[in-house]
Every structure is written in C-alpha cells, then in structure tokens.
Amino acid sequence: MRVFRTFVMLSILALMAHGCTRGGGDPADGDMGVGGEGEGEGEGEGEGEGEGEGEVPPGFCPEMITFIGQVTGPGSDVPNGGDAVFEPYDAGYDAGIGAVLAAIPAGRDPLDLDPPLMVTGATVIATNFFTDRFDVPPNQSRFWVADANGAIEVYLDFNDREIIPPFEIRVGHKVSFEVTQIGRYFDKGQILRTTAWQLDSVDNPVFVDDTNGPYTIDQIGQVVRVTGLLGGNPSGCGGDSQCWDLVRFGAEDDVIGIFRSESMFVETGLCVTFVGPLGWFQQSAQFDTINFDWVRVYD
C-alpha cells in the first residue's frame, strides 16, 4: 500500500514541479514562508527503505540507521549510485570547489566569470529526482558537487541546453567543467552557468556526515544523514510545504534543525531519516525533501 500511494504522489508531484521550478538563479516569487527556504518546490517525495531497520512504533526511532538515501552503489536506478563513506575526503582532494565558494558574491545578483573557474574531478554527491517525462530530467539541471574543501549546488536553467551536461548525471560520478556564472540564494552559493563538461569516472566514494548534528553554516550543501522526531505543530513554509522542528529522539528540547516537506504522509510525532544536502534558513540547519530518495519515514 505504501509503495502504491508513494508512486501516485510522485507521478502527480513530478508533473507539477518541472514546469514550476525556476530556471537559473533568480528566486521564485512566493516561495518563502515562515520557517523555510524554497526554490520552486513540489518535486515529489517518497519514503525510502532502510535494510534491517525493522518495524518502528510511531514516536520512536530505530536504534541503528541503515538508510543511505541516493548513495546506493553500482547498478542503482538513475540517478543514484556511489559508495557511501563516513569519513571526510582526504585533505588533498581539491577539485576547485574551494575557489568557486570563495568567489560567490555577497549580494543576490549573479556574477559572470571571465575567465571561467575550472572544476576538475568533483564528486556528484546528490541530485534532484529523475523522470523521463521531460526533455531535460530534473537531475540533469540541479545537483550538488563536492571535494575536500566543501560542496556547492549546481542550479542550471533547464531551458538552456548549451549549459546542461551532455551525459547522465548520477551520484558518485566525478565530473570536470568550467564555471561561467555563479550566484547566491540566501545563505548558499550556486553554480548557475557552465560549459565544457566531462565525465571522469563513476561510482566513486560519497562522504556522508552521519554525526546527526549539530551542523554549521560552513557545511551547506554537504550530504548529511540525520534522524529525529517531527516536533510541534507544522507551519507553512513556502508553496505547499510544511515545516517542523526536527528534534533529537530522547531529547525533545534539542532541535537539530528544520524539516521541510510537501508530503501528506508525514506528521507530528513521526520519526524520519533525511540523507541529502544540508540547507540553511535563518541561522538554522534545514532538511528540505525535494527528492523522494532523501527521506525515510518510520510509521
């Protein structure tokens, strides 16, 4: 029953989302609400499965978390893959992400780069969802890349085919490209225009921070695995999304961050695991479930 209801929701929400997602880096009107940051959300959400977690009573969290989001190894469905590791990348792994982050403008206006900045062998650590209903699948125009110096979102206008990677984007890919425009969306930097894409290798290690917080603003974009209870009454936070406090199980006064979702299957008191890129909103960590493969609901 869960699989069926999730499939129906994904089909409906995915069709709605692609036409509503903003292109490039300009914020969409009306996306902001109390408690959350959004960029043309509504891209669907499901309930991923974790091996060995067993049945979990409502209001409780598993003792051992095995759910790993998109980082599901070779042979995974598009756009998932990669090899999950729980130790940070070696300090010598420099693909050029640090230089891109350092160049992000302080204001909201995009910055053209001439000459472009080079990114060489960055790891794709997360992507938007995949569907074959569109000429440019959402995972091709919105994804996250990282090296030892940090992570950043690649947010491309899917209407501009010249800047879209000419090969399939999957978690665990190492890619090289030139960055020709960057920008800022609230607290996070974004790569907005690119060229000269190359696929270097596949199914590489993907670092997942499984410390369960607390997090800092310097970790924006990095993949985190966080588990907690949805606390308090949800509040509207942009579009059809609702936001809850994500509180640490067994320490309900310890708020890890904001959990943001459009799903009708999440509610106060349930335990969830989120495995995806860390967001940030008003001095708080945010876990925004734009991809249905990023969340496991224990109900």
Tab-separated table of C-alpha atoms in Angstrom:
chain	number	residue	atom	x	y	z
A	1	MET	CA	0.000	0.000	0.000
A	2	ARG	CA	2.850	2.389	0.865
A	3	VAL	CA	4.559	1.748	-2.462
A	4	PHE	CA	1.327	2.426	-4.364
A	5	ARG	CA	0.482	5.659	-2.573
A	6	THR	CA	4.055	6.882	-2.916
A	7	PHE	CA	4.075	6.135	-6.659
A	8	VAL	CA	0.837	8.039	-7.182
A	9	MET	CA	2.110	11.037	-5.275
A	10	LEU	CA	5.418	11.020	-7.123
A	11	SER	CA	3.714	10.917	-10.501
A	12	ILE	CA	1.423	13.835	-9.695
A	13	LEU	CA	4.006	15.998	-7.970
A	14	ALA	CA	6.733	15.386	-10.523
A	15	LEU	CA	4.491	16.509	-13.370
A	16	MET	CA	3.575	19.665	-11.459
A	17	ALA	CA	7.096	20.536	-10.450
A	18	HIS	CA	9.182	20.716	-13.595
A	19	GLY	CA	7.100	23.475	-15.080
A	20	CYS	CA	7.135	25.417	-11.791
A	21	THR	CA	10.832	25.192	-10.982
A	22	ARG	CA	12.622	28.420	-11.667
A	23	GLY	CA	15.444	28.415	-14.170
A	24	GLY	CA	18.806	29.979	-13.479
A	25	GLY	CA	19.362	31.633	-10.141
A	26	ASP	CA	16.547	34.107	-9.609
A	27	PRO	CA	14.310	33.381	-6.620
A	28	ALA	CA	10.758	32.393	-7.465
A	29	ASP	CA	8.022	34.706	-6.266
A	30	GLY	CA	6.067	33.441	-3.304
A	31	ASP	CA	8.415	30.640	-2.350
A	32	MET	CA	9.208	31.987	1.066
A	33	GLY	CA	7.152	31.249	4.135
A	34	VAL	CA	7.687	31.141	7.852
A	35	GLY	CA	10.268	28.545	8.754
A	36	GLY	CA	11.709	27.566	5.394
A	37	GLU	CA	13.572	28.455	2.237
A	38	GLY	CA	12.263	27.198	-1.078
A	39	GLU	CA	13.079	27.301	-4.765
A	40	GLY	CA	10.151	26.120	-6.847
A	41	GLU	CA	9.453	23.070	-4.731
A	42	GLY	CA	6.847	20.397	-5.280
A	43	GLU	CA	9.163	17.902	-6.938
A	44	GLY	CA	7.772	14.875	-5.160
A	45	GLU	CA	8.673	12.886	-2.121
A	46	GLY	CA	8.527	9.245	-1.219
A	47	GLU	CA	9.506	7.031	1.650
A	48	GLY	CA	12.802	5.245	1.159
A	49	GLU	CA	13.512	1.907	2.752
A	50	GLY	CA	16.415	1.009	5.002
A	51	GLU	CA	17.744	-2.521	5.273
A	52	GLY	CA	17.483	-4.099	8.712
A	53	GLU	CA	15.632	-1.298	10.488
A	54	GLY	CA	12.531	-3.445	11.085
A	55	GLU	CA	9.205	-2.195	12.371
A	56	VAL	CA	9.421	1.030	14.361
A	57	PRO	CA	6.469	2.100	16.563
A	58	PRO	CA	5.189	5.641	15.931
A	59	GLY	CA	7.047	8.129	18.098
A	60	PHE	CA	10.212	6.028	18.213
A	61	CYS	CA	13.362	5.957	16.094
A	62	PRO	CA	15.423	2.873	15.152
A	63	GLU	CA	18.464	2.061	17.258
A	64	MET	CA	20.513	1.502	14.108
A	65	ILE	CA	20.054	3.616	10.983
A	66	THR	CA	20.925	1.933	7.696
A	67	PHE	CA	19.018	4.130	5.227
A	68	ILE	CA	21.535	5.823	2.926
A	69	GLY	CA	19.420	7.903	0.542
A	70	GLN	CA	20.750	8.094	-3.011
A	71	VAL	CA	24.170	6.607	-2.246
A	72	THR	CA	23.155	3.067	-3.112
A	73	GLY	CA	26.141	1.703	-5.029
A	74	PRO	CA	26.812	0.410	-8.552
A	75	GLY	CA	23.820	-0.789	-10.536
A	76	SER	CA	21.399	1.602	-8.828
A	77	ASP	CA	18.491	3.203	-10.622
A	78	VAL	CA	19.182	6.579	-12.221
A	79	PRO	CA	20.299	8.973	-10.764
A	80	ASN	CA	21.582	7.099	-7.699
A	81	GLY	CA	24.937	5.408	-7.165
A	82	GLY	CA	28.277	5.951	-5.491
A	83	ASP	CA	29.902	4.322	-2.488
A	84	ALA	CA	28.904	5.789	0.885
A	85	VAL	CA	31.809	6.614	3.202
A	86	PHE	CA	31.564	8.191	6.630
A	87	GLU	CA	34.992	9.786	6.905
A	88	PRO	CA	35.684	13.165	5.252
A	89	TYR	CA	37.561	13.218	1.983
A	90	ASP	CA	41.346	13.300	2.184
A	91	ALA	CA	42.524	16.892	2.586
A	92	GLY	CA	44.462	16.633	-0.658
A	93	TYR	CA	41.304	16.144	-2.735
A	94	ASP	CA	40.991	19.566	-4.399
A	95	ALA	CA	38.723	19.723	-7.445
A	96	GLY	CA	38.388	23.512	-7.336
A	97	ILE	CA	35.247	23.779	-5.197
A	98	GLY	CA	37.002	25.984	-2.643
A	99	ALA	CA	37.855	28.559	-5.311
A	100	VAL	CA	34.249	28.622	-6.522
A	101	LEU	CA	32.905	29.074	-2.989
A	102	ALA	CA	35.392	31.888	-2.354
A	103	ALA	CA	34.142	33.745	-5.444
A	104	ILE	CA	30.425	33.657	-4.542
A	105	PRO	CA	29.109	37.250	-4.478
A	106	ALA	CA	27.766	38.762	-1.274
A	107	GLY	CA	24.642	40.074	-2.997
A	108	ARG	CA	21.850	38.415	-4.951
A	109	ASP	CA	22.952	39.451	-8.457
A	110	PRO	CA	24.638	36.685	-10.493
A	111	LEU	CA	28.337	37.098	-11.253
A	112	ASP	CA	29.723	36.248	-14.701
A	113	LEU	CA	33.214	34.745	-14.641
A	114	ASP	CA	35.691	35.647	-17.386
A	115	PRO	CA	37.921	33.739	-17.428
A	116	PRO	CA	35.854	30.837	-16.059
A	117	LEU	CA	36.803	28.860	-12.968
A	118	MET	CA	37.851	25.268	-13.563
A	119	VAL	CA	36.367	22.351	-11.634
A	120	THR	CA	38.330	19.144	-12.173
A	121	GLY	CA	37.157	15.783	-10.858
A	122	ALA	CA	34.460	16.957	-8.431
A	123	THR	CA	32.178	14.261	-7.000
A	124	VAL	CA	28.427	14.402	-7.601
A	125	ILE	CA	27.020	13.840	-4.093
A	126	ALA	CA	23.264	14.402	-4.603
A	127	THR	CA	20.793	15.168	-7.380
A	128	ASN	CA	17.244	16.196	-7.987
A	129	PHE	CA	14.892	13.365	-8.927
A	130	PHE	CA	14.784	11.643	-12.336
A	131	THR	CA	11.828	11.280	-14.662
A	132	ASP	CA	11.720	10.583	-18.388
A	133	ARG	CA	8.628	12.773	-18.817
A	134	PHE	CA	10.734	15.833	-19.658
A	135	ASP	CA	13.332	16.535	-22.316
A	136	VAL	CA	15.780	17.534	-19.581
A	137	PRO	CA	15.313	15.343	-16.485
A	138	PRO	CA	15.482	17.357	-13.235
A	139	ASN	CA	18.642	15.530	-12.084
A	140	GLN	CA	20.478	16.991	-15.105
A	141	SER	CA	19.899	20.611	-14.106
A	142	ARG	CA	20.024	20.523	-10.300
A	143	PHE	CA	22.658	18.587	-8.380
A	144	TRP	CA	25.452	19.007	-5.829
A	145	VAL	CA	29.215	18.534	-6.259
A	146	ALA	CA	31.964	18.359	-3.647
A	147	ASP	CA	35.614	17.877	-2.823
A	148	ALA	CA	37.515	18.073	0.469
A	149	ASN	CA	37.029	21.859	0.595
A	150	GLY	CA	33.251	21.890	0.571
A	151	ALA	CA	30.136	21.360	-1.511
A	152	ILE	CA	28.032	23.536	-3.775
A	153	GLU	CA	24.759	23.287	-5.652
A	154	VAL	CA	24.741	23.314	-9.455
A	155	TYR	CA	21.468	25.007	-10.413
A	156	LEU	CA	21.150	25.312	-14.189
A	157	ASP	CA	18.371	26.708	-16.363
A	158	PHE	CA	16.978	23.556	-17.987
A	159	ASN	CA	15.725	25.664	-20.925
A	160	ASP	CA	19.313	26.468	-21.927
A	161	ARG	CA	20.546	23.217	-23.449
A	162	GLU	CA	24.060	24.563	-24.038
A	163	ILE	CA	24.865	24.605	-20.319
A	164	ILE	CA	23.353	21.191	-19.459
A	165	PRO	CA	25.804	18.264	-19.080
A	166	PRO	CA	25.672	16.085	-22.237
A	167	PHE	CA	25.865	12.870	-20.209
A	168	GLU	CA	23.765	11.340	-17.448
A	169	ILE	CA	24.340	12.921	-14.027
A	170	ARG	CA	24.408	10.362	-11.221
A	171	VAL	CA	25.542	10.270	-7.604
A	172	GLY	CA	29.132	9.036	-7.422
A	173	HIS	CA	30.196	10.468	-10.787
A	174	LYS	CA	33.384	12.505	-10.907
A	175	VAL	CA	32.965	15.385	-13.335
A	176	SER	CA	35.002	18.254	-14.741
A	177	PHE	CA	33.629	21.502	-16.176
A	178	GLU	CA	34.107	25.251	-16.452
A	179	VAL	CA	32.057	27.618	-14.286
A	180	THR	CA	30.965	30.732	-16.167
A	181	GLN	CA	28.364	32.185	-13.769
A	182	ILE	CA	27.778	31.923	-10.033
A	183	GLY	CA	25.240	33.407	-7.643
A	184	ARG	CA	23.757	33.377	-4.178
A	185	TYR	CA	20.369	32.185	-2.961
A	186	PHE	CA	20.024	33.415	0.622
A	187	ASP	CA	22.864	31.733	2.551
A	188	LYS	CA	24.024	29.323	-0.144
A	189	GLY	CA	26.202	29.754	-3.178
A	190	GLN	CA	25.171	28.296	-6.527
A	191	ILE	CA	26.804	27.472	-9.844
A	192	LEU	CA	24.415	28.895	-12.450
A	193	ARG	CA	26.129	28.523	-15.833
A	194	THR	CA	28.683	26.005	-17.047
A	195	THR	CA	30.450	24.672	-20.125
A	196	ALA	CA	32.983	22.046	-21.254
A	197	TRP	CA	31.503	19.139	-19.298
A	198	GLN	CA	33.460	15.876	-18.995
A	199	LEU	CA	32.629	12.622	-17.206
A	200	ASP	CA	35.797	11.377	-15.496
A	201	SER	CA	34.671	8.250	-13.603
A	202	VAL	CA	31.652	6.615	-11.941
A	203	ASP	CA	30.657	5.085	-8.580
A	204	ASN	CA	33.193	6.999	-6.529
A	205	PRO	CA	33.108	7.462	-2.730
A	206	VAL	CA	30.488	9.915	-1.451
A	207	PHE	CA	31.112	11.356	2.011
A	208	VAL	CA	28.020	11.247	4.233
A	209	ASP	CA	28.185	13.117	7.546
A	210	ASP	CA	26.335	10.814	9.953
A	211	THR	CA	27.089	12.718	13.171
A	212	ASN	CA	23.382	13.680	13.476
A	213	GLY	CA	24.355	17.286	14.126
A	214	PRO	CA	24.789	19.900	15.300
A	215	TYR	CA	25.677	21.497	11.969
A	216	THR	CA	27.279	24.786	10.949
A	217	ILE	CA	26.660	27.141	8.048
A	218	ASP	CA	30.009	26.105	6.555
A	219	GLN	CA	28.517	22.655	5.859
A	220	ILE	CA	25.808	23.917	3.487
A	221	GLY	CA	25.436	21.541	0.561
A	222	GLN	CA	27.233	18.619	2.177
A	223	VAL	CA	25.320	15.351	2.394
A	224	VAL	CA	24.186	14.623	5.949
A	225	ARG	CA	22.326	11.712	7.493
A	226	VAL	CA	20.097	12.968	10.274
A	227	THR	CA	17.350	11.217	12.238
A	228	GLY	CA	14.817	12.685	14.631
A	229	LEU	CA	11.177	13.226	15.558
A	230	LEU	CA	8.926	15.810	13.934
A	231	GLY	CA	8.075	18.127	16.795
A	232	GLY	CA	5.417	20.756	17.364
A	233	ASN	CA	2.711	21.951	15.015
A	234	PRO	CA	3.776	22.290	11.365
A	235	SER	CA	3.829	25.731	9.777
A	236	GLY	CA	3.506	26.713	6.134
A	237	CYS	CA	6.929	27.494	4.701
A	238	GLY	CA	6.605	28.236	1.007
A	239	GLY	CA	4.329	26.765	-1.644
A	240	ASP	CA	2.586	23.658	-0.344
A	241	SER	CA	5.413	22.804	2.039
A	242	GLN	CA	5.088	22.384	5.785
A	243	CYS	CA	7.948	22.749	8.256
A	244	TRP	CA	8.555	21.032	11.582
A	245	ASP	CA	11.273	21.190	14.175
A	246	LEU	CA	13.386	18.047	13.836
A	247	VAL	CA	14.163	17.094	17.422
A	248	ARG	CA	16.637	14.566	18.713
A	249	PHE	CA	14.972	11.317	19.844
A	250	GLY	CA	15.156	11.065	23.622
A	251	ALA	CA	15.976	14.769	23.998
A	252	GLU	CA	12.896	16.581	22.743
A	253	ASP	CA	14.251	20.008	23.731
A	254	ASP	CA	17.238	19.506	21.397
A	255	VAL	CA	16.210	20.860	17.983
A	256	ILE	CA	18.579	19.681	15.242
A	257	GLY	CA	17.045	21.850	12.517
A	258	ILE	CA	14.015	22.395	10.276
A	259	PHE	CA	12.422	19.523	8.347
A	260	ARG	CA	10.616	20.757	5.215
A	261	SER	CA	8.242	18.630	3.155
A	262	GLU	CA	5.176	18.620	0.920
A	263	SER	CA	4.308	15.014	1.760
A	264	MET	CA	0.873	14.214	3.152
A	265	PHE	CA	2.378	11.142	4.841
A	266	VAL	CA	4.487	12.953	7.445
A	267	GLU	CA	3.015	14.289	10.650
A	268	THR	CA	3.989	15.482	14.091
A	269	GLY	CA	5.474	12.756	16.266
A	270	LEU	CA	6.815	10.532	13.487
A	271	CYS	CA	10.493	9.654	13.208
A	272	VAL	CA	12.262	10.430	9.933
A	273	THR	CA	15.734	9.985	8.497
A	274	PHE	CA	16.971	12.519	5.946
A	275	VAL	CA	20.010	11.803	3.765
A	276	GLY	CA	20.657	14.734	1.457
A	277	PRO	CA	22.384	18.095	1.092
A	278	LEU	CA	22.249	20.356	4.127
A	279	GLY	CA	20.286	23.563	3.720
A	280	TRP	CA	20.214	26.651	5.923
A	281	PHE	CA	17.469	29.098	6.862
A	282	GLN	CA	17.549	31.937	9.385
A	283	GLN	CA	20.538	30.616	11.339
A	284	SER	CA	19.207	27.066	11.426
A	285	ALA	CA	20.013	23.856	9.594
A	286	GLN	CA	17.286	22.853	7.153
A	287	PHE	CA	16.486	19.427	5.673
A	288	ASP	CA	14.445	20.013	2.517
A	289	THR	CA	12.981	16.854	0.976
A	290	ILE	CA	12.815	17.892	-2.682
A	291	ASN	CA	13.913	14.384	-3.738
A	292	PHE	CA	11.828	11.406	-2.662
A	293	ASP	CA	15.003	9.317	-2.292
A	294	TRP	CA	16.298	11.507	0.531
A	295	VAL	CA	13.803	10.591	3.243
A	296	ARG	CA	12.730	7.527	5.218
A	297	VAL	CA	9.544	7.841	7.296
A	298	TYR	CA	9.070	5.393	10.172
A	299	ASP	CA	5.308	4.968	10.511
